[in-house]
C-alpha positions as a Markdown table, in Angstrom:
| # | Residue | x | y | z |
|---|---|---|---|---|
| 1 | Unk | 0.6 | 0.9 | -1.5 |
| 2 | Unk | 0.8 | -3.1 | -1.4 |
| 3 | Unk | -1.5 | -4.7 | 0.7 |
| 4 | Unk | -2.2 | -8.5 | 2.3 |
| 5 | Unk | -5.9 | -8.8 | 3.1 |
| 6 | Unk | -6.2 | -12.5 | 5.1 |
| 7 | Unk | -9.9 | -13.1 | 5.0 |
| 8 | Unk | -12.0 | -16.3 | 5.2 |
| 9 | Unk | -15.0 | -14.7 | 4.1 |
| 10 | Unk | -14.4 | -14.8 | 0.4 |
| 11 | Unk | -17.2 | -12.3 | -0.6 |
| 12 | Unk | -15.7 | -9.9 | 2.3 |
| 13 | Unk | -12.1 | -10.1 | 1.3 |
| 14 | Unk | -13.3 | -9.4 | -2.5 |
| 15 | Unk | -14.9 | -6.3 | -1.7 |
| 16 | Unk | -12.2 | -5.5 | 0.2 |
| 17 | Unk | -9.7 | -5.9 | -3.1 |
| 18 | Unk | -12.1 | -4.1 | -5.0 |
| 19 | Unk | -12.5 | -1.2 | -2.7 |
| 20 | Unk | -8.9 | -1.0 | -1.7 |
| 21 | Unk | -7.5 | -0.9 | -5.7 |
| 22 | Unk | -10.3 | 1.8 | -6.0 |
| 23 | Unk | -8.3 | 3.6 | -3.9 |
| 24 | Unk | -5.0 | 3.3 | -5.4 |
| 25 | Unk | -3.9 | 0.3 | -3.6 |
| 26 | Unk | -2.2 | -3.0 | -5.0 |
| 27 | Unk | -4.1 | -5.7 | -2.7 |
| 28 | Unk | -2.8 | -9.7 | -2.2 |
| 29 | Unk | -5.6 | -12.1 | -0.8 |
| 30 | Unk | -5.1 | -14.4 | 1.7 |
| 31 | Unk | -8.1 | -17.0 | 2.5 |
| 32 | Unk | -6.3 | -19.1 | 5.6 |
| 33 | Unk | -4.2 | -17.7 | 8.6 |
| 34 | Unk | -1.1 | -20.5 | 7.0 |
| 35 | Unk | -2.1 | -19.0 | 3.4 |
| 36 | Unk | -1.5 | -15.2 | 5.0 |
| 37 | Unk | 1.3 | -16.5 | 7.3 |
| 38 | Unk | 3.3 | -17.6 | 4.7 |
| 39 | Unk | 2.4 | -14.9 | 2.2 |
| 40 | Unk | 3.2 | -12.3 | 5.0 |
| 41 | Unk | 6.7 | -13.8 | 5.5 |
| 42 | Unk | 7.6 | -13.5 | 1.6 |
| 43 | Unk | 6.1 | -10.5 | 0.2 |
| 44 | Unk | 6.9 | -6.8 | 0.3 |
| 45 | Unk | 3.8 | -5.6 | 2.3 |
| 46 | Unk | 3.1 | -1.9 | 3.2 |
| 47 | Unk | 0.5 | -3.1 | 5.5 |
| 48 | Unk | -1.1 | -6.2 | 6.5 |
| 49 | Unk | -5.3 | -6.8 | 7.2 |
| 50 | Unk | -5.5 | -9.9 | 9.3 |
| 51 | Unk | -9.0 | -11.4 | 10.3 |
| 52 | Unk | -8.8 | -12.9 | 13.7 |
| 53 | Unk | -11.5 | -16.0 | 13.3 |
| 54 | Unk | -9.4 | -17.7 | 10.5 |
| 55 | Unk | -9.2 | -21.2 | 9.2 |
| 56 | Unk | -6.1 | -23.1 | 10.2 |
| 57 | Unk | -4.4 | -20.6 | 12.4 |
| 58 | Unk | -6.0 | -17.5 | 14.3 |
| 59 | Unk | -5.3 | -13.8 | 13.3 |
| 60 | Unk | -3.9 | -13.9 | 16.8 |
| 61 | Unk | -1.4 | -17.0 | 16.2 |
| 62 | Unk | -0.3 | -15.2 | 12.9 |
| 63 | Unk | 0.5 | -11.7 | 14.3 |
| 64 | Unk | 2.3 | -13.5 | 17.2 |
| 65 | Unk | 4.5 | -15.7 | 14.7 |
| 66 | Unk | 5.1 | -12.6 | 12.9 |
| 67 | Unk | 6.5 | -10.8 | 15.6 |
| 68 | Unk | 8.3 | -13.4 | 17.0 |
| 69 | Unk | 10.4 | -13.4 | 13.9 |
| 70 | Unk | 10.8 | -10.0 | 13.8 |
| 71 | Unk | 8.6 | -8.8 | 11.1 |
| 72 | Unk | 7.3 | -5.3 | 11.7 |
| 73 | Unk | 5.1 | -5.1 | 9.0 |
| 74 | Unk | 2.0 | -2.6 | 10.3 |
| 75 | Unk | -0.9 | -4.9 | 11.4 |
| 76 | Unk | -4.2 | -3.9 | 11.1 |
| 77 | Unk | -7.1 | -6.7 | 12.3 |
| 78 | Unk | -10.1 | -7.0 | 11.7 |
| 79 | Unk | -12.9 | -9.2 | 13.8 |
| 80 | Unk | -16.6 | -9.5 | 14.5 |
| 81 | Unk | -15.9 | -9.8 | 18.2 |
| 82 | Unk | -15.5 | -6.2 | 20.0 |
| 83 | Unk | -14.9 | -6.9 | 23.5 |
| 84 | Unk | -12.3 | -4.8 | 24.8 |
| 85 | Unk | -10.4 | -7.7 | 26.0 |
| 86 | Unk | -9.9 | -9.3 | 22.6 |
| 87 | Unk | -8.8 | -5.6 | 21.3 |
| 88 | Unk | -6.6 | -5.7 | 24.3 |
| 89 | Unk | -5.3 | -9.7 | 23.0 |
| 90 | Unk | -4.7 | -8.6 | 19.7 |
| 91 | Unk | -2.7 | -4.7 | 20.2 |
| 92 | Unk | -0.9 | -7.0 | 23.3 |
| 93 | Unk | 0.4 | -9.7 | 20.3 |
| 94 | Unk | 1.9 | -6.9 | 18.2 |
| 95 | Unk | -0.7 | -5.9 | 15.9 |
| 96 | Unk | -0.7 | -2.1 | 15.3 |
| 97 | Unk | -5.0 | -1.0 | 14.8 |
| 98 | Unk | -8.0 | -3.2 | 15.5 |
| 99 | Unk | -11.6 | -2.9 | 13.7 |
| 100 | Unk | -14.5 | -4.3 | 14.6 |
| 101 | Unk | -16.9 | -5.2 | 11.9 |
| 102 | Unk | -19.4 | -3.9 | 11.2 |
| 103 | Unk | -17.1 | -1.2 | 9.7 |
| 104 | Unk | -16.7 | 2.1 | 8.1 |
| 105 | Unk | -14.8 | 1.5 | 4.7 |
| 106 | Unk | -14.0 | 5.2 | 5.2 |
| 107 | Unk | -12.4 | 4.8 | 8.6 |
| 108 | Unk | -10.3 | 1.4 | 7.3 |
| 109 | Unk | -8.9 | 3.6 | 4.5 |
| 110 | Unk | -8.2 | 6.5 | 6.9 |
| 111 | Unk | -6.5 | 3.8 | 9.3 |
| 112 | Unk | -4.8 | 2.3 | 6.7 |
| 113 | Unk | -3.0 | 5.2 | 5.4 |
| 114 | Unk | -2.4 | 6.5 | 9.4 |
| 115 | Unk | -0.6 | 3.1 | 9.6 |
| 116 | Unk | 1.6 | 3.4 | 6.9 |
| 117 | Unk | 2.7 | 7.0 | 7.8 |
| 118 | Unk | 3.2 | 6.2 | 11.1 |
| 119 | Unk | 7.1 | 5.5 | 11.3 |
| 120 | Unk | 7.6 | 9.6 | 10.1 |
| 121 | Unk | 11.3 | 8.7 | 9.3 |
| 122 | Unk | 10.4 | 6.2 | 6.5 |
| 123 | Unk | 6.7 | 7.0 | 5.5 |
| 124 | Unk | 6.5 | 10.9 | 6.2 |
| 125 | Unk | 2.8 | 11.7 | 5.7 |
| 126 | Unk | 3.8 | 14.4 | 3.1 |
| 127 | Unk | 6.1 | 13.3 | 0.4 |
| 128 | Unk | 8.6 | 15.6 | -1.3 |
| 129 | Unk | 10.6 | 16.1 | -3.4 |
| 130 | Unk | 11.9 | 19.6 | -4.6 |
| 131 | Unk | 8.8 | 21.7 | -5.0 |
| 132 | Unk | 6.6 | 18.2 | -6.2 |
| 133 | Unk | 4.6 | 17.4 | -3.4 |
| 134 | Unk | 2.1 | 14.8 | -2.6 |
| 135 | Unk | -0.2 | 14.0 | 0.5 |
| 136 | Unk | -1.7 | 10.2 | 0.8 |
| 137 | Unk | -4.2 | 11.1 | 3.1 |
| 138 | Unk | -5.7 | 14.3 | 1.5 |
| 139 | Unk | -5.0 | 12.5 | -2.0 |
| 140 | Unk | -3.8 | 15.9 | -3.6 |
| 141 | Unk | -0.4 | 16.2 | -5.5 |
| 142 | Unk | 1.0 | 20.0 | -5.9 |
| 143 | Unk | 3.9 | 21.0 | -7.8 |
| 144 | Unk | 4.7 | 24.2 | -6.1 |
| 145 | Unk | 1.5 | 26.4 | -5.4 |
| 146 | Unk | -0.2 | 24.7 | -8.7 |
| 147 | Unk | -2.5 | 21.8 | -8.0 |
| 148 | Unk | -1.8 | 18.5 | -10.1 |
| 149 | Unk | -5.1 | 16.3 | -11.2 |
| 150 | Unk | -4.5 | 12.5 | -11.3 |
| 151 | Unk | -5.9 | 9.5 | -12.2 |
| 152 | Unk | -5.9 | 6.4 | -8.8 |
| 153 | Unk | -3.5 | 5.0 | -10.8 |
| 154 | Unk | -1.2 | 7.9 | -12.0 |
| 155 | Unk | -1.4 | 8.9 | -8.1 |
| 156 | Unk | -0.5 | 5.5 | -7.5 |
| 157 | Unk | 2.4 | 5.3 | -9.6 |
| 158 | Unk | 3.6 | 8.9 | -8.6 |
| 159 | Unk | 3.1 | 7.7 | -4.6 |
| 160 | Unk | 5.3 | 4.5 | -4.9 |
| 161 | Unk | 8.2 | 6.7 | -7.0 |
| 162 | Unk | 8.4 | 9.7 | -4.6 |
| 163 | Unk | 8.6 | 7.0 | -1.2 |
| 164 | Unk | 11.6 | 5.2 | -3.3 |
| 165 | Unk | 12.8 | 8.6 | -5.0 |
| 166 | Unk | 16.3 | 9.2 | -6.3 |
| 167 | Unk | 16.2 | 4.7 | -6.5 |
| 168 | Unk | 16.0 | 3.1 | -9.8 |
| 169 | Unk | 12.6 | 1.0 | -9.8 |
| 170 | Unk | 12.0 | -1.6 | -12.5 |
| 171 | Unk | 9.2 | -2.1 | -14.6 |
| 172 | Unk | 8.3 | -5.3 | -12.8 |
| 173 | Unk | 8.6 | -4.0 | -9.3 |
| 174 | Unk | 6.1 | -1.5 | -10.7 |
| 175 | Unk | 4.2 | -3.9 | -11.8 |
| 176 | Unk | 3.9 | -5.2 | -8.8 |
| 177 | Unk | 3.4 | -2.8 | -6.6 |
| 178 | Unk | 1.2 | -0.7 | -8.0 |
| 179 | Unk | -1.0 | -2.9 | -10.5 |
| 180 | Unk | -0.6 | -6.1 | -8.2 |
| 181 | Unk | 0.7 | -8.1 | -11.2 |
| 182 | Unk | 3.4 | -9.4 | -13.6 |
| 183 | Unk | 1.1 | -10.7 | -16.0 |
| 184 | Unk | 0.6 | -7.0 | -17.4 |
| 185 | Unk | 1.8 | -6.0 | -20.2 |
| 186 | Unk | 5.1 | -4.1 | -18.9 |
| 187 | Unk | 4.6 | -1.4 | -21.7 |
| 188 | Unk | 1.9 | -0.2 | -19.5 |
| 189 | Unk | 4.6 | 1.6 | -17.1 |
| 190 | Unk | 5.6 | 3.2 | -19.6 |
| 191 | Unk | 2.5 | 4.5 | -21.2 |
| 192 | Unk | 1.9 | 5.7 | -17.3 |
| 193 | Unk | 5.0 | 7.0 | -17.3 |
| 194 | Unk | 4.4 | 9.2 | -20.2 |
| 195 | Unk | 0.6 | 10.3 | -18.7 |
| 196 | Unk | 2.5 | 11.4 | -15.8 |
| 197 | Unk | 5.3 | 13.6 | -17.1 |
| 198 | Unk | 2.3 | 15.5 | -19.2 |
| 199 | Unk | 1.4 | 16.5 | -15.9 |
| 200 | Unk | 4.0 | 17.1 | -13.0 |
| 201 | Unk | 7.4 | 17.8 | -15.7 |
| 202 | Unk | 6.2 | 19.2 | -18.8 |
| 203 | Unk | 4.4 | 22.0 | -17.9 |
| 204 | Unk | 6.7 | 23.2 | -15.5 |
| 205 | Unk | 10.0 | 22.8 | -17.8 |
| 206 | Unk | 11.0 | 19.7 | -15.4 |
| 207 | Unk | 12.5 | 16.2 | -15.7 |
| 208 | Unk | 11.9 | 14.7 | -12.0 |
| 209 | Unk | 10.6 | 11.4 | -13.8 |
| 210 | Unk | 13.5 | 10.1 | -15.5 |
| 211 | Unk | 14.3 | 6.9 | -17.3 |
| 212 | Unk | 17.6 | 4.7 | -16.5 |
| 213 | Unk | 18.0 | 3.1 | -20.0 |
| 214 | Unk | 17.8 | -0.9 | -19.6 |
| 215 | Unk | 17.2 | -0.5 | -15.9 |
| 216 | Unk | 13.8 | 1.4 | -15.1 |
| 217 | Unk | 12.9 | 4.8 | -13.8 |
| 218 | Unk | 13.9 | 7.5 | -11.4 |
| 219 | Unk | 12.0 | 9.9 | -9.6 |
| 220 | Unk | 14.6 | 12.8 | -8.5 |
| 221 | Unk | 14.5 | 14.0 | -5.3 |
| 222 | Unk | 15.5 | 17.4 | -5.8 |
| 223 | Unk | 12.0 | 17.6 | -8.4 |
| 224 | Unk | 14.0 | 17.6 | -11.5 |
């Protein structure tokens, strides 16, 4: 889902963007902890990755603001120090997961995604909807016993409908969720939208993805 990555290290947070849309997420950089401050407080963030050792204000200072104002979003930091005591710092401010770098990109992922499933009520770590099912963790959608093969960014657009199913979502909060833009081309939702009812409608005689004329789209929750 969306991401803030608040990273001095340029070449770091890059790679980060890079291998986090690899993986189906739509990821916001943040090179200063007033830059990710700021962009924390007005964007729509499934989960935040906040450097400690930052320019201008600490990882620590910025989870600590954060919280202060009552923003839960799930905080994940990152940090070359690993002595218990600054993990201890850090989960004692409010943030949710620490990493230490060096790090597996593997684990981050895995963390990520444990993160954003965490509170079961609103992120259940299976989504559903009739007999269309898909699991973030496992990456696998299923519409009853048949298995589904997507593209990252099919699974990406499927993912975002079915945790915001039976609401009408518009082309450019698509947009910005799951390419991380609102400079695309807005025809290319529904080019997606098209590639995905080939494959979890159409060959099942269903119509869970469904188009509110002038408005956007709606993913059913009953599966269509």
């Amino acid at each position: 889902m969306r991401v803030l990555v608040v990273e001095d290290e340029r070449r770091m947070a890059a790679a980060l963007q890079r291998g986090l849309q690899a993986e189906g997420f739509a990821v916001d950089l943040a090179h200063d902890g007033e830059e990710g401050l700021h962009a924390a407080r007005q964007g729509d963030y499934d989960v935040v990755v906040l450097d400690i050792m930052l320019p201008r204000l600490s990882g620590y200072n910025v989870c600590k603001q954060l919280r202060a104002e009552e923003n839960w979003v799930p905080i994940l930091m990152l940090s070359a120090k690993d002595g218990e005591y600054d993990m201890a710092d850090g989960l004692d401010l409010g943030a949710d997961d620490y990493l230490t770098k060096p790090f597996s990109y593997v684990v981050l992922v895995a963390r990520l995604r444990a993160l954003m499933r965490r509170d079961a009520g609103r992120r259940p770590s299976v989504l559903v909807a009739g007999d269309l099912s898909l699991d973030p963790a496992r990456r696998r959608v299923e519409r009853g016993q048949s298995a589904i093969e997507l593209t990252p960014r099919e699974f990406a657009l499927l993912e975002y409908l079915m945790r915001r199913r039976d609401e009408v979502v518009s082309k450019s909060e698509i947009l910005e969720h799951v390419w991380d833009t609102f400079d695309t081309d807005p025809n290319v939702v529904e080019v997606y939208v098209g590639y995905l009812r080939r494959k979890i409608d159409a060959p099942f005689g269903r119509n869970a993805l469904q188009t509110v004329r002038g408005a956007g789209y709606r993913l059913a929750g009953d599966g269509g």
